[in-house]
Amino acid sequence: MTTGSVTGKLFVDPVKEMGRAVLFLFTALSRMRFGKTQFLETMRQVYFMGVRSLVIIMISGFFVGLVLTLQLYDTLSRFGATEALGTALALSLFRELGPVLTVILFAGRAGTSVTAEIGLMKATEQLDALDLMAIDPMERIVQPRLLAGILAVPALVLVFNVMALLGGVVFSVFMMGIDGPSFWGNIQATVALGRDFMGGMFKAAVFGFLASWLAVYFGWSSKPTGEGVALATTQTVITTAIAVLLTDFILSAFML
Amino acid sequence: MNDNKNNNRIELRGVTVQLGDRVVLEGMDLAVPEGKVTAVMGPSGSGKTTVLKAITGQVPISAGEIRVGDVFVNQLSARKLNDMRRNIGMLLQNGALFTDLTSFDNVALPLREHTRLPETLIRKVVLTKLHAVGLRGAAELYPRELSGGMNRRIALARALALDPNIMLYDEPFTGLDPISMGAAVRLIRQINDVLGITSVVVTHDVTEVPRFADYCYIISDRKVVAQGTPAELENIDDGVVHQFIQGLPDGPVPFHYPAPDYTRDLLERH
Ligand SMILES: Nc1ncnc2c1ncn2[C@@H]1O[C@H](COP(=O)(O)OP(=O)(O)OP(=O)(O)O)[C@@H](O)[C@H]1O
Ligand SMILES: [Mg+2]
C-alpha cells in the first residue's frame, strides 16, 4: 500500500462516509410526515427496540452498579469519606455511565437489528416494492426507526440507572452494612434534578438519535448481499461507539 | 413499427440508461400498444428488468424520453411520479413481499395507504384478489411459509390491489410448474382483457409467448434487435432472433462470458 492509499483509508474515506450519512439524514428529515400511521409505527418501533434491549440493559445495569459501588467504596474509604458513596455512585451513573453504557448496549442489540432489517429489505427488493406502490420508504421505514431511538434510549437509561442503584444498594447496604436511609438521603441531598438528572437524560436522547441514525444509515447504504449486510451491522456497532464517546466528551465539556 | 402515437400507452424513444459506468440500454426505442399484451424477451443480462425500471422511474435515464400515457417519466416531480406509479402494478422478479406482514396484509397495504375504504370493504377486495390468484386459503400465512411460486402469486394479487391500468411483469413464469404456468399465462391474458388494461411481460420463455402476447420485442446488446407479432418473429431471418427463439447455445449471442482459452485455463498452474 502506498502512503496515499493509507491516508485515504484513514482520513478521506471516513470523511466521505460522514458526508453521505449527513446527506442521508437531511433527506430523511425533509421527507418526514406526521400522521396517525407514522405515530403508530414509531410507537411500534419504540416497543420493539425497548423489548429487545430490556433484559441485557437490566442485567448490565445491576452488575455495573455492583462493581462501581465496590470500587468507589474502596477509593472513598481510603479518604474516610464513605458517606459520599451514594452521591458518587448516583452522579457517575446519571451523568456518564448510564447514558454511555446504555447506548452502546442498545447499538449492539437494537441498532444491529435495525441495520440488518433494512439491509435485508433492500436486498429482497422490499424497499423497491414500497417505492413502486408510491409509498416513500424514507417516511415509512426510516422515519419511525429514527424517531424511536430518541424515545427508547432515555427510557432504557432510566431502567439502567434504577438497576445500577439497586446494585449499589445491594453492595453497600446489604453487604457492607452501610446505613440505608443515609445512603438515600445523601443522594437526594446532593444530586441536582436539573443539571445531573435531566442533563443525563438530554445526553441519552442525543445518543439515542446518534445510534438510530447510524443504524438506519448503514442498513440503507449496505450492499444488498449477505456479506454487505453483515459488514453493515458491524459498522453500526463500531461507529456508534466512537460517535457516542466523542459526542459525550463534547457534551460533558459544555454541560459542566 | 407503431407510428400512431395515440395507440401507444408507453413509449421509449432513444432511451439510454447508464448504471455505474456501464451502459445498460443505448438509444432504445420501444412502444407498448394500448390494451395489448406486449412481451419483452432477451438473453439474461440484456437489460429487460432495466427497461421496466426505467418505465417506473426507478432508474434515471441519461438520454431520450419515456412517455407513459400523457406524462413523460423523466420530467416528473416526486409527487407526480407517485401519482403515475399508483396506476401501474408491477410484479418484481422475486415477488418482494413484505416479510413481516401476512399475505392478507401485503395485499391490503396499498389499499390502506391510498384509499379511504373501510376495513370491511378492504377485506372483501383483498379476498377477491387472493381468490383470483388461487391463494385465498393462504391469507393468514407469512411469505416464509409459502413457496417461491406462491410468493409470486401473492405479489401479483398485491400488484393488482389498486386496479392499475398498466401491469408490468418481470419474469412471472420462472419457477412455476406446468399447471401453474398454464394458469399464469391465462391469468395475464384475462387480467389484460377483462380489466381492459395494458400489459408488459418480460420473459425468457419463448415457447409460451404466442399463447399470451400480441406483440413482442427481443432485446440484446443494449437495444431492440427484433419486434413483431409472435408469428412474424418466427419467420424473421436474423441470427440473434433465430438463435434466441430456437434456444441455440452458439450464435451471435455468446453463452459464455468473455474468458481466456478453456484448455489453457485448466492446464495452467497457479
Ligand atoms: N445497479 C447496477 N449497477 C451496474 N450494473 C447493473 C446494475 N443493475 C444491473 N446492471 C447490469 O445491467 C445489465 C442488465 O441488467 P438487467 O437486470 O436489466 O438484466 P435482465 O435482462 O433483466 O436479466 P435477467 O434476465 O437475468 O433478469 C446487466 O448486465 C447487469 O450487470
Ligand atoms: Mg431481470
XYZ file of C-alpha atoms and ligand atoms in Angstrom:
558
model
C 0.000 0.000 0.000
C 1.230 3.463 -0.817
C 1.231 6.304 1.666
C -1.540 7.905 -0.345
C -3.884 4.963 -0.026
C -3.175 4.600 3.702
C -4.031 8.257 4.224
C -7.104 7.672 2.114
C -8.246 4.725 4.210
C -7.576 6.525 7.470
C -8.833 10.016 6.810
C -10.518 10.576 3.459
C -12.886 7.585 3.466
C -14.394 8.309 6.897
C -14.964 11.937 5.901
C -16.704 10.855 2.696
C -18.823 8.391 4.636
C -19.719 11.097 7.139
C -20.820 13.348 4.308
C -23.042 10.632 2.927
C -24.533 9.945 6.350
C -25.337 13.649 6.824
C -26.868 13.850 3.366
C -28.944 10.784 4.160
C -30.128 12.373 7.399
C -31.192 15.574 5.643
C -33.093 13.601 3.029
C -34.813 11.608 5.746
C -35.698 14.758 7.704
C -37.016 16.557 4.639
C -39.306 13.643 3.777
C -40.766 13.275 7.244
C -44.514 13.353 7.554
C -46.554 13.259 10.685
C -49.854 11.457 10.866
C -51.537 8.613 12.637
C -49.767 5.891 10.615
C -46.351 7.372 11.337
C -47.146 7.806 15.014
C -48.334 4.218 15.425
C -45.365 2.830 13.535
C -42.952 4.886 15.666
C -44.555 3.559 18.844
C -44.307 0.032 17.493
C -40.592 0.563 16.914
C -40.095 2.032 20.406
C -41.714 -1.101 21.736
C -39.536 -3.456 19.665
C -36.314 -1.609 20.450
C -37.199 -1.402 24.125
C -38.159 -5.043 24.404
C -35.103 -6.196 22.508
C -32.718 -4.310 24.774
C -34.533 -4.533 28.112
C -33.069 -7.742 29.518
C -29.456 -7.012 28.635
C -29.811 -3.475 29.992
C -31.279 -4.662 33.278
C -28.608 -7.292 33.850
C -25.749 -4.999 32.823
C -27.139 -2.146 34.913
C -27.292 -4.257 38.031
C -23.739 -5.530 37.753
C -22.301 -2.167 36.748
C -23.911 -0.725 39.895
C -22.477 -3.533 41.970
C -18.899 -3.252 40.762
C -18.941 0.536 40.587
C -20.013 0.760 44.235
C -17.330 -1.722 45.176
C -14.623 0.378 43.537
C -15.982 3.650 44.873
C -16.259 2.197 48.377
C -12.636 1.125 48.264
C -11.457 4.514 47.000
C -13.606 6.585 49.342
C -12.700 4.553 52.413
C -9.040 5.496 51.868
C -10.093 9.093 52.497
C -12.568 8.144 55.184
C -15.326 9.526 53.001
C -17.640 6.542 52.627
C -20.662 8.696 53.486
C -20.266 10.212 49.997
C -20.724 6.775 48.428
C -24.348 7.316 47.362
C -23.560 10.677 45.812
C -20.521 9.441 43.931
C -22.449 6.470 42.579
C -25.504 8.450 41.536
C -23.524 11.222 39.887
C -21.299 8.965 37.830
C -24.345 6.962 36.794
C -26.686 9.803 35.907
C -24.109 11.967 34.203
C -21.877 9.494 32.371
C -22.131 5.773 32.735
C -25.885 5.402 32.412
C -26.266 7.099 29.023
C -22.953 5.894 27.544
C -23.181 2.237 28.522
C -26.874 2.009 27.729
C -26.491 3.379 24.227
C -23.554 1.102 23.454
C -25.591 -1.910 24.577
C -28.538 -0.515 22.624
C -26.438 -0.244 19.464
C -25.295 -3.837 19.861
C -28.778 -5.174 20.403
C -31.397 -2.953 18.740
C -29.141 -0.968 16.370
C -27.781 -4.058 14.664
C -31.307 -5.452 14.272
C -32.439 -2.275 12.565
C -29.422 -2.289 10.245
C -29.909 -5.931 9.329
C -33.640 -5.457 8.872
C -33.274 -2.525 6.489
C -30.350 -4.182 4.693
C -32.432 -7.286 4.146
C -35.427 -5.269 2.963
C -33.116 -3.669 0.431
C -31.599 -6.974 -0.667
C -35.021 -8.553 -1.177
C -36.328 -5.500 -3.061
C -38.911 -4.681 -0.388
C -37.786 -1.054 -0.459
C -38.236 -1.012 -4.253
C -41.667 -2.532 -3.820
C -42.649 0.295 -1.469
C -41.389 2.858 -3.969
C -43.428 1.195 -6.695
C -46.530 1.374 -4.516
C -45.984 5.104 -4.193
C -45.130 4.689 -0.517
C -41.959 6.518 0.458
C -39.644 4.077 2.273
C -37.840 7.039 3.864
C -41.058 8.022 5.550
C -42.393 4.548 6.280
C -39.232 2.630 7.218
C -36.525 5.147 8.135
C -38.523 7.831 9.946
C -40.152 5.619 12.633
C -36.860 3.928 13.484
C -35.016 7.221 13.609
C -37.530 8.768 15.996
C -37.946 5.604 18.051
C -34.279 5.646 19.069
C -34.660 9.147 20.506
C -37.556 7.955 22.661
C -36.352 4.469 23.550
C -32.827 5.242 24.746
C -33.780 7.718 27.523
C -36.324 5.203 28.802
C -33.693 2.469 28.766
C -31.204 4.759 30.536
C -33.762 5.205 33.271
C -34.040 1.444 33.637
C -30.262 1.083 33.598
C -29.829 3.703 36.327
C -32.500 2.196 38.539
C -30.940 -1.250 38.237
C -27.468 0.142 38.906
C -28.668 1.976 42.023
C -30.248 -1.270 43.110
C -26.894 -2.984 42.611
C -25.298 -0.190 44.660
C -27.764 -0.677 47.473
C -27.248 -4.424 47.455
C -23.492 -3.993 47.801
C -23.334 -1.125 50.261
C -26.372 -1.661 52.455
C -26.707 -5.426 52.453
C -23.085 -6.473 52.047
C -21.116 -3.637 53.680
C -23.709 -2.717 56.277
C -23.883 0.965 55.349
C -26.971 2.689 56.757
C -29.689 2.585 54.085
C -31.549 5.839 54.866
C -28.322 7.835 54.967
C -27.266 6.319 51.627
C -30.500 7.568 50.066
C -30.554 10.834 51.974
C -27.089 11.518 50.664
C -28.188 11.046 47.073
C -31.311 13.160 47.499
C -29.418 15.978 49.157
C -26.654 16.340 46.582
C -27.893 15.224 43.192
C -29.471 18.120 41.283
C -32.575 17.211 39.340
C -31.908 19.653 36.527
C -28.202 19.556 35.938
C -27.408 15.999 36.929
C -30.518 14.016 36.169
C -32.067 15.920 33.278
C -28.612 16.597 31.858
C -28.110 12.853 31.683
C -31.494 12.380 30.043
C -30.611 15.006 27.463
C -27.412 13.123 26.687
C -29.428 9.923 26.418
C -31.739 11.480 23.824
C -28.788 12.768 21.791
C -27.091 9.372 21.942
C -30.337 7.645 21.027
C -30.598 9.855 17.982
C -26.977 9.091 17.004
C -27.461 5.356 17.451
C -30.656 5.124 15.422
C -29.371 7.477 12.730
C -26.256 5.353 12.202
C -28.267 2.122 12.363
C -30.706 3.166 9.643
C -27.950 4.768 7.582
C -25.740 1.686 7.487
C -28.742 -0.511 6.701
C -29.904 1.806 3.939
C -26.470 2.084 2.315
C -25.438 -1.562 2.745
C -24.559 -3.668 -0.264
C -27.629 -5.824 -0.930
C -25.853 -9.114 -0.202
C -25.383 -11.305 2.844
C -21.845 -10.113 3.255
C -22.843 -6.484 2.766
C -25.478 -6.681 5.487
C -23.061 -8.434 7.867
C -20.493 -5.692 7.319
C -23.112 -3.020 7.861
C -24.145 -4.361 11.274
C -20.505 -4.349 12.392
C -20.125 -0.778 11.187
C -23.199 0.208 13.151
C -21.767 -1.001 16.459
C -18.270 0.375 15.957
C -19.281 3.731 14.542
C -21.952 4.282 17.182
C -19.466 3.551 19.972
C -16.939 6.024 18.583
C -19.515 8.685 17.777
C -21.088 8.401 21.233
C -17.792 8.639 23.129
C -16.743 11.639 21.059
C -20.081 13.389 21.478
C -20.076 12.548 25.169
C -16.841 14.449 25.680
C -18.126 17.484 23.810
C -21.457 17.494 25.635
C -19.852 16.991 29.038
C -17.433 19.837 28.421
C -20.349 22.153 27.669
C -22.644 20.940 30.407
C -20.243 21.028 33.359
C -43.492 -0.024 -36.357
C -46.208 1.604 -34.309
C -46.201 5.131 -35.556
C -49.560 6.221 -34.276
C -48.782 7.960 -31.015
C -52.320 7.682 -29.685
C -52.273 3.919 -29.860
C -49.251 3.535 -27.643
C -49.700 3.543 -23.915
C -45.977 3.519 -23.199
C -43.248 4.792 -25.478
C -39.473 4.772 -25.086
C -37.602 6.947 -27.545
C -33.819 6.845 -27.778
C -33.514 5.811 -24.153
C -30.038 5.383 -22.732
C -29.508 4.076 -19.230
C -26.161 4.041 -17.527
C -25.665 2.222 -14.223
C -22.328 2.832 -12.565
C -20.010 3.097 -15.547
C -21.880 0.521 -17.551
C -24.231 1.446 -20.367
C -27.159 -0.947 -19.962
C -29.539 0.438 -22.597
C -28.483 2.539 -25.536
C -30.811 4.543 -27.738
C -33.653 2.123 -27.166
C -36.956 2.613 -28.976
C -39.855 0.582 -27.705
C -43.592 1.143 -27.904
C -46.306 -0.636 -25.930
C -49.692 -0.549 -27.650
C -52.717 0.348 -25.550
C -54.859 -2.540 -24.362
C -52.449 -5.191 -25.619
C -50.065 -7.644 -24.022
C -46.524 -6.914 -25.104
C -43.712 -9.375 -24.430
C -40.116 -8.301 -23.956
C -37.645 -11.110 -24.453
C -33.903 -11.327 -24.477
C -30.913 -13.139 -23.039
C -30.097 -12.858 -19.356
C -28.425 -9.583 -18.524
C -29.636 -7.883 -21.694
C -31.453 -5.183 -19.745
C -35.061 -6.382 -19.602
C -35.527 -5.570 -15.931
C -33.867 -2.231 -16.563
C -36.480 -1.405 -19.223
C -39.241 -1.918 -16.653
C -37.371 0.067 -14.018
C -36.929 2.920 -16.462
C -40.660 2.942 -17.180
C -41.481 3.184 -13.465
C -38.832 5.847 -12.919
C -36.701 3.679 -10.650
C -33.578 4.159 -12.717
C -32.636 7.532 -14.197
C -32.171 7.759 -17.938
C -29.277 9.729 -19.358
C -30.765 10.331 -22.804
C -34.073 10.032 -24.624
C -37.580 10.152 -23.220
C -40.179 7.807 -21.807
C -43.858 8.547 -22.169
C -46.451 6.752 -20.053
C -49.965 7.826 -21.017
C -49.648 11.576 -21.322
C -46.749 12.146 -18.940
C -43.014 11.974 -19.508
C -41.463 9.922 -16.726
C -38.112 11.682 -16.701
C -39.695 15.108 -16.175
C -41.961 14.274 -13.245
C -41.720 15.703 -9.752
C -41.603 13.154 -6.944
C -45.287 13.759 -6.306
C -46.379 13.339 -9.914
C -44.194 10.246 -10.163
C -46.117 8.741 -7.259
C -49.392 9.594 -8.958
C -48.195 7.768 -12.037
C -46.979 4.758 -10.031
C -50.360 4.387 -8.393
C -51.743 3.447 -11.806
C -49.015 0.924 -12.511
C -48.899 -2.544 -10.997
C -45.521 -4.221 -11.117
C -44.634 -7.791 -10.339
C -40.975 -7.873 -9.318
C -38.711 -10.720 -10.321
C -38.763 -12.362 -6.870
C -42.084 -11.071 -5.595
C -40.583 -8.770 -2.940
C -43.342 -9.338 -0.414
C -43.016 -7.656 2.962
C -41.700 -10.443 5.125
C -43.184 -9.212 8.382
C -46.720 -8.982 7.006
C -49.141 -11.815 6.233
C -50.331 -12.399 2.672
C -53.530 -10.588 3.567
C -51.758 -7.527 4.938
C -49.366 -7.469 1.996
C -52.277 -7.151 -0.405
C -54.131 -4.773 1.906
C -51.181 -2.382 2.287
C -51.621 -0.366 -0.924
C -55.370 -0.162 -0.272
C -54.937 1.076 3.284
C -52.353 3.521 2.041
C -54.044 5.010 -0.976
C -57.760 4.605 -0.418
C -60.156 5.565 2.333
C -62.093 2.322 2.143
C -63.438 0.986 5.434
C -61.734 -2.144 6.734
C -64.737 -4.348 5.899
C -64.537 -3.346 2.259
C -60.754 -3.717 2.184
C -61.248 -7.260 3.426
C -63.603 -8.006 0.542
C -61.241 -6.538 -2.039
C -58.220 -8.382 -0.644
C -60.021 -11.716 -0.564
C -61.206 -11.201 -4.135
C -57.645 -10.531 -5.312
C -56.282 -13.508 -3.386
C -59.026 -15.686 -4.814
C -58.087 -14.589 -8.338
C -54.576 -15.993 -7.842
C -55.942 -19.105 -6.139
C -54.499 -18.351 -2.711
C -57.421 -17.118 -0.644
C -56.705 -20.000 1.719
C -53.204 -18.647 2.364
C -54.401 -15.233 3.528
C -53.098 -15.605 7.070
C -49.751 -17.155 6.127
C -46.461 -15.268 6.080
C -44.270 -15.147 2.958
C -41.717 -17.502 4.534
C -44.456 -20.122 4.885
C -45.146 -20.054 1.147
C -43.189 -21.440 -1.786
C -41.429 -19.190 -4.275
C -44.182 -19.575 -6.845
C -46.873 -18.862 -4.246
C -44.974 -15.766 -3.138
C -45.036 -14.517 -6.694
C -48.787 -15.096 -6.903
C -49.412 -13.155 -3.689
C -47.225 -10.408 -5.129
C -49.410 -10.439 -8.232
C -52.501 -10.029 -6.075
C -50.783 -7.112 -4.340
C -49.839 -5.514 -7.655
C -53.469 -5.771 -8.740
C -54.880 -4.390 -5.487
C -55.388 -0.834 -6.691
C -56.799 -1.890 -10.078
C -53.890 -0.460 -12.073
C -54.351 0.353 -15.729
C -50.881 -0.811 -16.633
C -49.366 -4.093 -15.445
C -45.659 -4.829 -15.695
C -44.491 -8.387 -15.093
C -40.832 -9.252 -14.564
C -40.414 -12.923 -15.468
C -43.688 -14.144 -13.994
C -43.160 -17.743 -15.125
C -39.799 -18.662 -13.648
C -40.024 -21.499 -11.188
C -43.643 -22.379 -11.959
C -44.752 -25.955 -12.582
C -46.573 -26.643 -15.885
C -50.005 -26.349 -14.254
C -49.348 -23.023 -12.571
C -47.594 -21.891 -15.727
C -50.703 -22.512 -17.812
C -52.799 -20.780 -15.167
C -50.433 -17.814 -15.049
C -50.478 -17.427 -18.813
C -54.266 -17.443 -18.857
C -54.419 -15.101 -15.871
C -52.214 -12.498 -17.507
C -54.304 -12.600 -20.649
C -57.530 -12.454 -18.631
C -56.420 -9.574 -16.439
C -55.481 -7.656 -19.526
C -58.697 -8.286 -21.438
C -61.267 -8.279 -18.647
C -59.918 -5.168 -16.952
C -59.096 -3.541 -20.264
C -55.538 -2.635 -19.233
C -52.142 -2.629 -20.929
C -49.554 -5.258 -20.012
C -45.837 -5.704 -20.477
C -44.390 -9.146 -19.778
C -40.666 -9.701 -19.514
C -39.837 -13.340 -20.078
C -37.283 -15.904 -21.152
C -39.982 -18.341 -22.027
C -40.070 -18.241 -25.799
C -42.498 -21.123 -26.217
C -45.191 -19.536 -24.031
C -45.128 -16.154 -25.716
C -47.502 -16.914 -28.608
C -50.115 -18.004 -26.046
C -50.499 -14.615 -24.444
C -48.625 -11.878 -26.295
C -49.988 -9.654 -29.038
C -46.655 -8.085 -29.794
C -43.040 -8.946 -28.986
C -39.707 -7.277 -28.638
C -36.400 -9.072 -28.496
C -33.644 -7.039 -26.913
C -29.999 -7.887 -26.911
C -26.798 -5.955 -26.599
C -28.494 -2.821 -25.194
C -31.141 -2.378 -27.838
C -34.128 -3.837 -29.626
C -32.958 -6.331 -32.232
C -36.331 -7.516 -33.443
C -40.018 -6.856 -32.992
C -43.334 -8.011 -34.364
C -46.242 -10.279 -33.633
C -45.239 -13.734 -32.394
C -45.984 -15.171 -35.844
C -43.841 -12.558 -37.569
C -40.909 -13.222 -35.276
C -40.889 -16.913 -36.129
C -40.135 -16.018 -39.709
C -37.540 -13.324 -39.160
C -34.243 -14.252 -40.747
C -31.853 -12.809 -38.218
C -29.051 -14.577 -36.386
C -29.872 -13.284 -32.914
C -33.608 -13.856 -33.233
C -33.154 -17.302 -34.704
C -30.709 -18.312 -32.004
C -32.899 -16.967 -29.251
C -36.159 -18.468 -30.459
C -34.598 -21.851 -31.175
C -32.628 -21.760 -27.916
C -29.260 -22.496 -29.519
C -26.100 -22.151 -27.414
C -23.987 -20.995 -30.375
C -24.690 -17.970 -32.491
C -24.277 -14.211 -32.347
C -25.216 -14.153 -28.637
C -22.372 -15.757 -26.711
C -23.415 -18.173 -23.953
C -20.035 -17.673 -22.302
C -18.861 -14.510 -20.681
C -15.563 -13.478 -22.347
C -12.791 -15.669 -20.887
C -9.285 -16.922 -21.704
C -8.884 -20.144 -23.658
C -10.580 -23.014 -21.764
C -7.832 -25.658 -22.111
C -5.087 -23.197 -21.247
C -7.065 -22.063 -18.217
C -7.499 -25.622 -16.959
C -3.891 -26.650 -17.530
C -2.293 -23.541 -16.196
C -0.712 -23.915 -12.784
C -1.383 -21.176 -10.310
N -27.084 -1.348 -10.175
C -26.373 -1.754 -11.237
N -25.120 -1.284 -11.436
C -24.400 -1.675 -12.502
N -24.814 -2.534 -13.437
C -26.050 -3.038 -13.289
C -26.898 -2.685 -12.190
N -28.059 -3.339 -12.326
C -27.951 -4.069 -13.447
N -26.755 -3.899 -14.039
C -26.294 -4.517 -15.292
O -27.217 -4.189 -16.275
C -27.408 -5.292 -17.155
C -28.879 -5.522 -17.350
O -29.476 -5.918 -16.148
P -30.983 -6.367 -16.083
O -31.281 -6.727 -14.659
O -31.832 -5.330 -16.709
O -30.963 -7.682 -16.977
P -32.137 -8.677 -17.335
O -32.290 -8.659 -18.792
O -33.334 -8.373 -16.508
O -31.504 -10.051 -16.896
P -32.223 -11.356 -16.281
O -32.977 -11.984 -17.379
O -31.089 -12.210 -15.842
O -33.092 -10.879 -15.157
C -26.682 -6.472 -16.548
O -25.575 -6.738 -17.368
C -26.251 -6.024 -15.197
O -24.958 -6.482 -14.948
Mg -34.255 -9.290 -14.890
